[in-house]
PDB file of C-alpha atoms in Angstrom:
ATOM      1  CA  MET E   1      -5.190  35.601  -9.452  1.00 60.00           C
ATOM      2  CA  GLU E   2      -2.446  33.117 -10.313  1.00 59.00           C
ATOM      3  CA  ARG E   3      -3.199  31.108  -7.149  1.00 57.00           C
ATOM      4  CA  LYS E   4      -6.959  30.914  -7.958  1.00 57.00           C
ATOM      5  CA  LYS E   5      -6.159  29.633 -11.458  1.00 55.00           C
ATOM      6  CA  GLY E   6      -3.878  26.961 -10.010  1.00 50.00           C
ATOM      7  CA  CYS E   7      -6.579  25.859  -7.556  1.00 46.00           C
ATOM      8  CA  ALA E   8      -9.150  25.617 -10.351  1.00 46.00           C
ATOM      9  CA  VAL E   9      -6.834  23.421 -12.424  1.00 43.00           C
ATOM     10  CA  LEU E  10      -6.151  21.216  -9.380  1.00 40.00           C
ATOM     11  CA  VAL E  11      -9.873  20.794  -8.739  1.00 41.00           C
ATOM     12  CA  ILE E  12     -10.487  19.795 -12.365  1.00 42.00           C
ATOM     13  CA  VAL E  13      -7.640  17.264 -12.261  1.00 40.00           C
ATOM     14  CA  LEU E  14      -8.889  15.802  -8.960  1.00 40.00           C
ATOM     15  CA  VAL E  15     -12.438  15.454 -10.275  1.00 42.00           C
ATOM     16  CA  GLY E  16     -11.089  13.629 -13.331  1.00 42.00           C
ATOM     17  CA  VAL E  17      -8.984  11.261 -11.255  1.00 44.00           C
ATOM     18  CA  LEU E  18     -11.715  10.570  -8.710  1.00 45.00           C
ATOM     19  CA  SER E  19     -14.401   9.965 -11.313  1.00 49.00           C
ATOM     20  CA  GLY E  20     -12.339   7.219 -12.951  1.00 60.00           C
ATOM     21  CA  CYS E  21     -13.365   5.641 -16.183  1.00 80.00           C
ATOM     22  CA  VAL E  22     -16.863   4.179 -16.267  1.00 87.00           C
ATOM     23  CA  SER E  23     -18.021   2.349 -19.365  1.00 92.00           C
ATOM     24  CA  THR E  24     -21.483   1.262 -20.379  1.00 95.00           C
ATOM     25  CA  GLY E  25     -22.648  -0.972 -23.151  1.00 96.00           C
ATOM     26  CA  VAL E  26     -24.792  -3.768 -24.461  1.00 97.00           C
ATOM     27  CA  LEU E  27     -24.187  -7.510 -24.771  1.00 97.00           C
ATOM     28  CA  ASN E  28     -26.306  -9.497 -27.238  1.00 98.00           C
ATOM     29  CA  GLY E  29     -27.465 -13.018 -26.556  1.00 98.00           C
ATOM     30  CA  ARG E  30     -29.787 -15.791 -27.695  1.00 98.00           C
ATOM     31  CA  LEU E  31     -31.918 -17.633 -25.175  1.00 98.00           C
ATOM     32  CA  SER E  32     -32.359 -21.367 -25.775  1.00 97.00           C
ATOM     33  CA  VAL E  33     -35.001 -23.235 -23.790  1.00 94.00           C
ATOM     34  CA  PRO E  34     -35.842 -26.826 -24.775  1.00 92.00           C
ATOM     35  CA  GLY E  35     -39.064 -26.983 -26.775  1.00 93.00           C
ATOM     36  CA  GLN E  36     -39.146 -23.251 -27.516  1.00 93.00           C
ATOM     37  CA  PRO E  37     -37.756 -21.173 -30.396  1.00 95.00           C
ATOM     38  CA  ALA E  38     -34.538 -19.267 -29.655  1.00 97.00           C
ATOM     39  CA  ALA E  39     -35.128 -15.654 -28.641  1.00 98.00           C
ATOM     40  CA  PRO E  40     -32.882 -12.575 -28.457  1.00 98.00           C
ATOM     41  CA  VAL E  41     -31.823 -11.202 -25.061  1.00 98.00           C
ATOM     42  CA  THR E  42     -30.026  -7.906 -24.528  1.00 97.00           C
ATOM     43  CA  PHE E  43     -27.841  -7.264 -21.492  1.00 98.00           C
ATOM     44  CA  ASP E  44     -26.887  -3.787 -20.282  1.00 98.00           C
ATOM     45  CA  PHE E  45     -23.709  -3.227 -18.295  1.00 98.00           C
ATOM     46  CA  LYS E  46     -22.126  -0.377 -16.408  1.00 97.00           C
ATOM     47  CA  SER E  47     -18.600  -0.792 -15.096  1.00 95.00           C
ATOM     48  CA  ASP E  48     -17.386   0.405 -11.721  1.00 93.00           C
ATOM     49  CA  ARG E  49     -14.802   3.173 -11.626  1.00 87.00           C
ATOM     50  CA  THR E  50     -12.158   0.597 -10.660  1.00 78.00           C
ATOM     51  CA  GLY E  51     -12.829  -1.457 -13.793  1.00 70.00           C
ATOM     52  CA  GLU E  52     -12.904  -4.694 -11.755  1.00 85.00           C
ATOM     53  CA  GLY E  53     -16.607  -5.243 -12.193  1.00 93.00           C
ATOM     54  CA  GLY E  54     -19.918  -3.499 -12.331  1.00 96.00           C
ATOM     55  CA  LYS E  55     -23.643  -3.939 -12.806  1.00 97.00           C
ATOM     56  CA  LEU E  56     -25.276  -6.225 -15.349  1.00 98.00           C
ATOM     57  CA  SER E  57     -28.971  -6.549 -16.201  1.00 98.00           C
ATOM     58  CA  ALA E  58     -31.181  -8.308 -18.727  1.00 98.00           C
ATOM     59  CA  LYS E  59     -34.858  -8.769 -19.492  1.00 97.00           C
ATOM     60  CA  LEU E  60     -36.010 -12.153 -20.793  1.00 97.00           C
ATOM     61  CA  PRO E  61     -38.748 -12.573 -23.406  1.00 96.00           C
ATOM     62  CA  ASP E  62     -41.134 -13.792 -20.669  1.00 94.00           C
ATOM     63  CA  GLY E  63     -40.724 -10.415 -18.913  1.00 96.00           C
ATOM     64  CA  GLU E  64     -38.504 -11.505 -16.008  1.00 97.00           C
ATOM     65  CA  PHE E  65     -35.944  -8.816 -15.250  1.00 98.00           C
ATOM     66  CA  PHE E  66     -32.525  -9.869 -13.944  1.00 98.00           C
ATOM     67  CA  SER E  67     -29.916  -7.671 -12.323  1.00 98.00           C
ATOM     68  CA  GLY E  68     -26.758  -8.163 -10.336  1.00 96.00           C
ATOM     69  CA  ARG E  69     -23.028  -7.679 -10.290  1.00 95.00           C
ATOM     70  CA  TYR E  70     -20.304  -8.932 -12.548  1.00 96.00           C
ATOM     71  CA  LEU E  71     -16.662  -9.375 -11.618  1.00 93.00           C
ATOM     72  CA  GLN E  72     -13.640  -9.395 -13.908  1.00 93.00           C
ATOM     73  CA  ILE E  73     -11.137 -11.881 -12.491  1.00 88.00           C
ATOM     74  CA  THR E  74      -7.494 -10.796 -12.330  1.00 87.00           C
ATOM     75  CA  SER E  75      -4.439 -12.237 -10.607  1.00 81.00           C
ATOM     76  CA  THR E  76      -5.096  -9.850  -7.710  1.00 83.00           C
ATOM     77  CA  THR E  77      -8.847 -10.399  -7.284  1.00 84.00           C
ATOM     78  CA  ASN E  78      -9.657 -10.739  -3.605  1.00 79.00           C
ATOM     79  CA  GLU E  79     -11.368 -13.871  -2.265  1.00 75.00           C
ATOM     80  CA  ASN E  80     -14.025 -11.647  -0.687  1.00 77.00           C
ATOM     81  CA  ALA E  81     -14.943 -10.327  -4.144  1.00 81.00           C
ATOM     82  CA  ILE E  82     -15.247 -13.834  -5.633  1.00 72.00           C
ATOM     83  CA  SER E  83     -17.405 -15.519  -2.965  1.00 70.00           C
ATOM     84  CA  PRO E  84     -20.642 -13.558  -3.590  1.00 73.00           C
ATOM     85  CA  MET E  85     -20.562 -14.597  -7.254  1.00 71.00           C
ATOM     86  CA  PHE E  86     -21.465 -18.155  -6.222  1.00 66.00           C
ATOM     87  CA  GLN E  87     -24.506 -17.156  -4.161  1.00 64.00           C
ATOM     88  CA  GLY E  88     -27.561 -19.195  -5.094  1.00 59.00           C
ATOM     89  CA  TRP E  89     -25.663 -22.013  -6.842  1.00 57.00           C
ATOM     90  CA  ASP E  90     -24.875 -24.993  -4.626  1.00 51.00           C
ATOM     91  CA  PRO E  91     -22.533 -26.712  -4.648  1.00 45.00           C
ATOM     92  CA  TYR E  92     -20.732 -23.798  -6.247  1.00 43.00           C
ATOM     93  CA  TRP E  93     -20.516 -23.852 -10.034  1.00 49.00           C
ATOM     94  CA  ARG E  94     -19.411 -27.411 -10.680  1.00 50.00           C
ATOM     95  CA  THR E  95     -19.771 -28.947 -14.131  1.00 49.00           C
ATOM     96  CA  TRP E  96     -20.896 -26.431 -16.722  1.00 48.00           C
ATOM     97  CA  GLY E  97     -20.261 -26.686 -20.434  1.00 45.00           C
ATOM     98  CA  PRO E  98     -16.952 -26.235 -22.250  1.00 43.00           C
ATOM     99  CA  TYR E  99     -15.166 -24.611 -19.309  1.00 43.00           C
ATOM    100  CA  GLY E 100     -14.408 -28.006 -17.765  1.00 44.00           C
ATOM    101  CA  SER E 101     -15.163 -29.752 -14.548  1.00 41.00           C
ATOM    102  CA  PRO E 102     -14.967 -28.601 -11.906  1.00 39.00           C
ATOM    103  CA  TRP E 103     -15.197 -24.956 -12.904  1.00 46.00           C
ATOM    104  CA  TYR E 104     -14.437 -23.915  -9.355  1.00 49.00           C
ATOM    105  CA  PRO E 105     -11.963 -26.054  -7.351  1.00 46.00           C
ATOM    106  CA  ASP E 106     -13.084 -26.277  -3.707  1.00 52.00           C
ATOM    107  CA  GLY E 107     -11.693 -23.373  -1.718  1.00 51.00           C
ATOM    108  CA  ASP E 108      -8.670 -22.871  -3.952  1.00 61.00           C
ATOM    109  CA  TYR E 109      -8.972 -19.188  -4.833  1.00 66.00           C
ATOM    110  CA  SER E 110      -5.386 -18.935  -6.047  1.00 72.00           C
ATOM    111  CA  THR E 111      -5.975 -21.602  -8.720  1.00 70.00           C
ATOM    112  CA  PHE E 112      -9.313 -20.032  -9.583  1.00 68.00           C
ATOM    113  CA  ARG E 113      -7.704 -16.606 -10.108  1.00 70.00           C
ATOM    114  CA  THR E 114      -4.915 -18.135 -12.230  1.00 69.00           C
ATOM    115  CA  ASN E 115      -7.271 -20.168 -14.442  1.00 68.00           C
ATOM    116  CA  TYR E 116      -9.910 -17.472 -14.840  1.00 71.00           C
ATOM    117  CA  SER E 117      -7.845 -14.301 -14.994  1.00 79.00           C
ATOM    118  CA  GLY E 118      -9.160 -12.235 -17.891  1.00 85.00           C
ATOM    119  CA  LYS E 119     -12.621 -13.734 -17.626  1.00 88.00           C
ATOM    120  CA  VAL E 120     -15.832 -12.341 -16.167  1.00 92.00           C
ATOM    121  CA  ILE E 121     -18.340 -14.059 -13.882  1.00 90.00           C
ATOM    122  CA  ALA E 122     -21.743 -12.787 -12.771  1.00 92.00           C
ATOM    123  CA  THR E 123     -24.727 -13.800 -10.693  1.00 90.00           C
ATOM    124  CA  LEU E 124     -27.999 -12.064 -11.501  1.00 94.00           C
ATOM    125  CA  PHE E 125     -31.253 -12.302  -9.595  1.00 94.00           C
ATOM    126  CA  GLY E 126     -34.644 -12.176 -11.291  1.00 96.00           C
ATOM    127  CA  ASP E 127     -37.679 -10.266 -10.107  1.00 97.00           C
ATOM    128  CA  LYS E 128     -39.716 -13.505 -10.318  1.00 96.00           C
ATOM    129  CA  GLY E 129     -37.334 -15.564  -8.169  1.00 92.00           C
ATOM    130  CA  SER E 130     -34.989 -17.131 -10.722  1.00 91.00           C
ATOM    131  CA  THR E 131     -31.204 -16.851 -10.737  1.00 89.00           C
ATOM    132  CA  MET E 132     -28.840 -16.482 -13.678  1.00 92.00           C
ATOM    133  CA  ARG E 133     -25.127 -17.229 -13.673  1.00 89.00           C
ATOM    134  CA  CYS E 134     -22.872 -15.986 -16.434  1.00 92.00           C
ATOM    135  CA  ARG E 135     -19.263 -16.338 -17.488  1.00 88.00           C
ATOM    136  CA  PHE E 136     -17.512 -14.599 -20.339  1.00 93.00           C
ATOM    137  CA  ARG E 137     -14.114 -14.825 -22.041  1.00 92.00           C
ATOM    138  CA  LEU E 138     -12.851 -11.345 -22.840  1.00 94.00           C
ATOM    139  CA  SER E 139     -11.241 -10.593 -26.215  1.00 95.00           C
ATOM    140  CA  ASP E 140      -9.192  -7.761 -24.700  1.00 94.00           C
ATOM    141  CA  PRO E 141      -9.082  -8.073 -20.874  1.00 92.00           C
ATOM    142  CA  PRO E 142      -7.656  -4.566 -20.248  1.00 90.00           C
ATOM    143  CA  SER E 143     -10.745  -3.135 -22.022  1.00 92.00           C
ATOM    144  CA  GLY E 144     -13.194  -5.181 -19.941  1.00 92.00           C
ATOM    145  CA  LEU E 145     -16.623  -5.923 -21.407  1.00 95.00           C
ATOM    146  CA  SER E 146     -16.235  -2.963 -23.780  1.00 94.00           C
ATOM    147  CA  GLY E 147     -13.430  -4.828 -25.569  1.00 94.00           C
ATOM    148  CA  GLY E 148     -15.675  -7.677 -26.724  1.00 96.00           C
ATOM    149  CA  GLY E 149     -15.850 -11.365 -26.000  1.00 96.00           C
ATOM    150  CA  ALA E 150     -18.185 -14.319 -25.744  1.00 95.00           C
ATOM    151  CA  GLY E 151     -19.737 -16.498 -23.095  1.00 93.00           C
ATOM    152  CA  GLU E 152     -22.771 -18.161 -21.698  1.00 92.00           C
ATOM    153  CA  CYS E 153     -25.410 -17.618 -19.043  1.00 94.00           C
ATOM    154  CA  GLN E 154     -27.419 -20.361 -17.381  1.00 90.00           C
ATOM    155  CA  LEU E 155     -30.869 -19.929 -15.841  1.00 92.00           C
ATOM    156  CA  SER E 156     -31.893 -21.708 -12.641  1.00 87.00           C
ATOM    157  CA  ALA E 157     -35.339 -22.270 -14.189  1.00 87.00           C
ATOM    158  CA  GLY E 158     -33.745 -23.951 -17.235  1.00 88.00           C
ATOM    159  CA  GLY E 159     -32.262 -22.646 -20.436  1.00 93.00           C
ATOM    160  CA  THR E 160     -29.033 -21.020 -21.532  1.00 94.00           C
ATOM    161  CA  ILE E 161     -28.115 -17.763 -23.202  1.00 97.00           C
ATOM    162  CA  GLU E 162     -25.199 -17.706 -25.639  1.00 97.00           C
ATOM    163  CA  VAL E 163     -23.654 -14.220 -25.528  1.00 97.00           C
ATOM    164  CA  GLN E 164     -21.369 -12.425 -27.966  1.00 94.00           C
ATOM    165  CA  PHE E 165     -20.206  -8.848 -27.602  1.00 92.00           C
TER     166      PHE E 165
END
């Protein structure tokens, strides 16, 4: 009986360790498109068990639904994890708002990781063919998106979304 109890405890501990910590939440934004009134946009996120990224989605007022992956940059983020974040934006993510120019130095992943550690980047694809790129500054990087922050998303079809969470 003692052995069965020990096995049950071990199974419970293993399930807890393997399931990791997944967080979900909402990010609130305001879409600005020239010539149109600003409109609210809500993003939903679900982190991966590793906490290095996850899924991000949003629906715009015009009905286009966007979804994709986000990545939290750390000093150990692998180059293979960063590259897909620039898909659909050529050449890369050059000049873009208050983050400086260029936002992504050509091929220098080490500098990128150093400068953007504690930040989040995302590329989302719309169901009507548009692309959205996002970047966020985290208030508390160890907490990920759940810890709050601010940032901006840019739409390939024009317009930006200011995000605070």
